[in-house]
mmCIF file of C-alpha atoms in Angstrom:
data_model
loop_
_atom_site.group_PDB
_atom_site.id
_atom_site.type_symbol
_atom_site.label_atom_id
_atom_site.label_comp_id
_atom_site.label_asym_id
_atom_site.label_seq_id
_atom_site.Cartn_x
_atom_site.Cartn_y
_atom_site.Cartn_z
ATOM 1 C CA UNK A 1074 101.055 99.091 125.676
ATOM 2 C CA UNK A 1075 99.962 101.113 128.182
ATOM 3 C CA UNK A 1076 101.015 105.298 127.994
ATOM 4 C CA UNK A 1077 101.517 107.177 131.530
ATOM 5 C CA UNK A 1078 99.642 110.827 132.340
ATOM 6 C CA UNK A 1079 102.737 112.505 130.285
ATOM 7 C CA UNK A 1080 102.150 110.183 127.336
ATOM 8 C CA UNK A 1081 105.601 108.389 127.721
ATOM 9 C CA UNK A 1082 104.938 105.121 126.471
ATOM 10 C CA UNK A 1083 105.565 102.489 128.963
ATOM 11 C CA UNK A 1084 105.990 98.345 128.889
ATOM 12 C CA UNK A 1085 103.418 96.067 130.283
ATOM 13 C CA UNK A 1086 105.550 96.107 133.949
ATOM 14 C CA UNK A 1087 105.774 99.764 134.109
ATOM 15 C CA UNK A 1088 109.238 100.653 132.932
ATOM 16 C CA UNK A 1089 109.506 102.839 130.664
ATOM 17 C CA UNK A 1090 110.492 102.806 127.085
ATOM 18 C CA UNK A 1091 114.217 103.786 126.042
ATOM 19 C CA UNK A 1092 113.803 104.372 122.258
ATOM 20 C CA UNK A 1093 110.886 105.726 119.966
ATOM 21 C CA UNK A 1094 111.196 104.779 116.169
ATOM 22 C CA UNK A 1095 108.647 106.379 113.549
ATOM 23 C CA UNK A 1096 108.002 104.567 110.055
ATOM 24 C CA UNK A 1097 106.179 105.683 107.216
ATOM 25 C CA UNK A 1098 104.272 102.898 105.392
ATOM 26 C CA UNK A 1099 102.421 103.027 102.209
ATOM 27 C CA UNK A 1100 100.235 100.417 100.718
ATOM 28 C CA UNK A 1101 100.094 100.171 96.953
ATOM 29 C CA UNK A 1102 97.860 98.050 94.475
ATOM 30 C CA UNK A 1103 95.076 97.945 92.372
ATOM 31 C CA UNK A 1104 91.452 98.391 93.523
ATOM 32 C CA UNK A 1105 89.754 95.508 95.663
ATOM 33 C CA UNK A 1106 93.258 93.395 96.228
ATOM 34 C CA UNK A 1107 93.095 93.716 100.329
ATOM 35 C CA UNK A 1108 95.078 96.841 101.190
ATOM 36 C CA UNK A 1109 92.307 98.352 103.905
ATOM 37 C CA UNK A 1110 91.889 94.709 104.672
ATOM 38 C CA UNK A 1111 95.142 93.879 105.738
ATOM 39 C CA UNK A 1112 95.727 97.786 107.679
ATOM 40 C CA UNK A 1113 92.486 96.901 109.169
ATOM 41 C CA UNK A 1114 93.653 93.958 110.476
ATOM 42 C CA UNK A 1115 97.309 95.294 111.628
ATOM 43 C CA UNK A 1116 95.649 98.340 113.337
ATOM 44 C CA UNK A 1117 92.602 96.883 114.763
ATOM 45 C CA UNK A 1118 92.816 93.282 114.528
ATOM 46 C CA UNK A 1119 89.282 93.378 112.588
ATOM 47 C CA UNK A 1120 88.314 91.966 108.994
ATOM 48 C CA UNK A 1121 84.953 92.554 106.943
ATOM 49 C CA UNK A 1122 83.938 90.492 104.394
ATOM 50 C CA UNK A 1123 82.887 93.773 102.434
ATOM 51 C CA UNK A 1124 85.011 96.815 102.566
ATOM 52 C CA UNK A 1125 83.860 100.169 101.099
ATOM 53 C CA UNK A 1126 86.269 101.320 98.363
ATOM 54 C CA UNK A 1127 89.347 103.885 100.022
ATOM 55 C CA UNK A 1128 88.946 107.636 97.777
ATOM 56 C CA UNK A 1129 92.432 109.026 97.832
ATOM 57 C CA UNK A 1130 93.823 107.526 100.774
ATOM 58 C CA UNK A 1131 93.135 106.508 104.249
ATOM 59 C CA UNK A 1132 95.966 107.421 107.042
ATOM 60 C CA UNK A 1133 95.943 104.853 110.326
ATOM 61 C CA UNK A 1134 98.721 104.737 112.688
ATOM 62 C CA UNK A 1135 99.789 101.113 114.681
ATOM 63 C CA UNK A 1136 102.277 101.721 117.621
ATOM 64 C CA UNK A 1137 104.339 98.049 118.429
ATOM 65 C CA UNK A 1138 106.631 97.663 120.990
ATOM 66 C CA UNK A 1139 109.298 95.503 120.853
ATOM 67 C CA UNK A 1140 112.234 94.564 123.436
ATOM 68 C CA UNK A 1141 113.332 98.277 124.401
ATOM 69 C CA UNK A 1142 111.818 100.171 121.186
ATOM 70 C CA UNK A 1143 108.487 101.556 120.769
ATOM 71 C CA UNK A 1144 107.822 100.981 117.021
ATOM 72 C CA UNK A 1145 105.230 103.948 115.602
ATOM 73 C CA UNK A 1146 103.854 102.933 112.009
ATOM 74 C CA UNK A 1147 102.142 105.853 110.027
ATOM 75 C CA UNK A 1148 100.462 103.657 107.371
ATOM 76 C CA UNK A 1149 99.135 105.588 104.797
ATOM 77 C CA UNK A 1150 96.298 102.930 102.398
ATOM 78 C CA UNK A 1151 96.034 104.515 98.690
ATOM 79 C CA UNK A 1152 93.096 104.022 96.572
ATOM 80 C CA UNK A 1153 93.396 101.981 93.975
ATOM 81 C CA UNK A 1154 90.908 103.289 91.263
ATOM 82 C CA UNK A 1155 92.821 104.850 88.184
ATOM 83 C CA UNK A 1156 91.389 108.266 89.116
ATOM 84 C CA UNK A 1157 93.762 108.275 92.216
ATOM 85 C CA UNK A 1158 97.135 106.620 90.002
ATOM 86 C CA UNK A 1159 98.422 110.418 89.944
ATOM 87 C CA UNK A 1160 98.296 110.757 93.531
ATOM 88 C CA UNK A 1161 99.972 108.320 94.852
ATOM 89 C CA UNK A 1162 103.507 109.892 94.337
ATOM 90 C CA UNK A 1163 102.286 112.535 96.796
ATOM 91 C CA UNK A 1164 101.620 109.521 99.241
ATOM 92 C CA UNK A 1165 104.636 107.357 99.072
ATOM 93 C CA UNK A 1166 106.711 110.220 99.259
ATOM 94 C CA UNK A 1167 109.389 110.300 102.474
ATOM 95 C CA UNK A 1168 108.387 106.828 103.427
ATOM 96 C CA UNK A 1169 110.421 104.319 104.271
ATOM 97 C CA UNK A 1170 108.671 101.277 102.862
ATOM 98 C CA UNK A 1171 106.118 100.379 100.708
ATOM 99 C CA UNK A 1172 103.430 97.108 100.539
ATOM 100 C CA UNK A 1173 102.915 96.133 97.461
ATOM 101 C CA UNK A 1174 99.352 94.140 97.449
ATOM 102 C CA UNK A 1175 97.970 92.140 94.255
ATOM 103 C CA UNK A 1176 95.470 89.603 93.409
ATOM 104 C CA UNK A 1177 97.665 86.701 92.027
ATOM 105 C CA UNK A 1178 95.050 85.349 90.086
ATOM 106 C CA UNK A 1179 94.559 88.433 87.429
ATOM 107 C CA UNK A 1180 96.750 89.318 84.913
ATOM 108 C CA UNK A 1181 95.909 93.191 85.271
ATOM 109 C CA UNK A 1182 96.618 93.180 88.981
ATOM 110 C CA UNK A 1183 100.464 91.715 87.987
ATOM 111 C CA UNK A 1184 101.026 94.262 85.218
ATOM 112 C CA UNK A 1185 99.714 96.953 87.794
ATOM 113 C CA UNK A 1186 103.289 95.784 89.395
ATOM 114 C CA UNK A 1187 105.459 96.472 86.449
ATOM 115 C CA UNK A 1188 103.797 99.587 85.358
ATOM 116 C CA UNK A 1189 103.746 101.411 88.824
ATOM 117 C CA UNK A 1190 106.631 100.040 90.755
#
């Protein structure tokens, strides 16, 4: 997407945009399930084998256009660690979805689900 000298975003051809849409996103899980993986990958179309551990949360914004809209995602990636359980409410508050990510093969990642969803 390219953005003109006024920072109206514009289409591939030039014409402009006709609606702007802004989502908040939050990713929730358990430490070392994939959540900065998979923003990673949405926002910058990158993956690392080894990802340093998020403290408190990482914000990253995504901008997608589709048809006539110009979709803006504010993507806020919680830590997982128990020390950072208390602020996630602060987080996920106001958005308008939430990504729930878990390792399907342990037990404690699946109760995480039950206990903080």
């Amino acid at each position: 997407m390219a953005t003109s000298r006024t920072g109206a975003a514009q289409r591939p051809n030039g014409a402009p945009q006709t609606k702007v849409c802004q989502f908040k996103l939050v990713l929730l899980g358990e430490s070392a399930v994939g959540k900065s993986s998979l923003v990673l990958r949405f926002v910058k179309g990158q993956f690392h084998e080894y990802q340093e551990s998020t403290i408190g949360a990482a914000f990253l914004t995504q901008t997608v256009c589709l048809d006539d809209t110009t979709v803006k995602f504010e993507i806020w990636d919680t830590a997982g660690q128990e020390r950072y359980h208390s602020l996630a409410p602060m987080y996920y508050r106001g958005a308008q979805a939430a990504i729930v990510v878990y390792d399907i093969t342990n037990q404690v990642n699946i109760y995480f689900l039950y206990v903080h969803t």
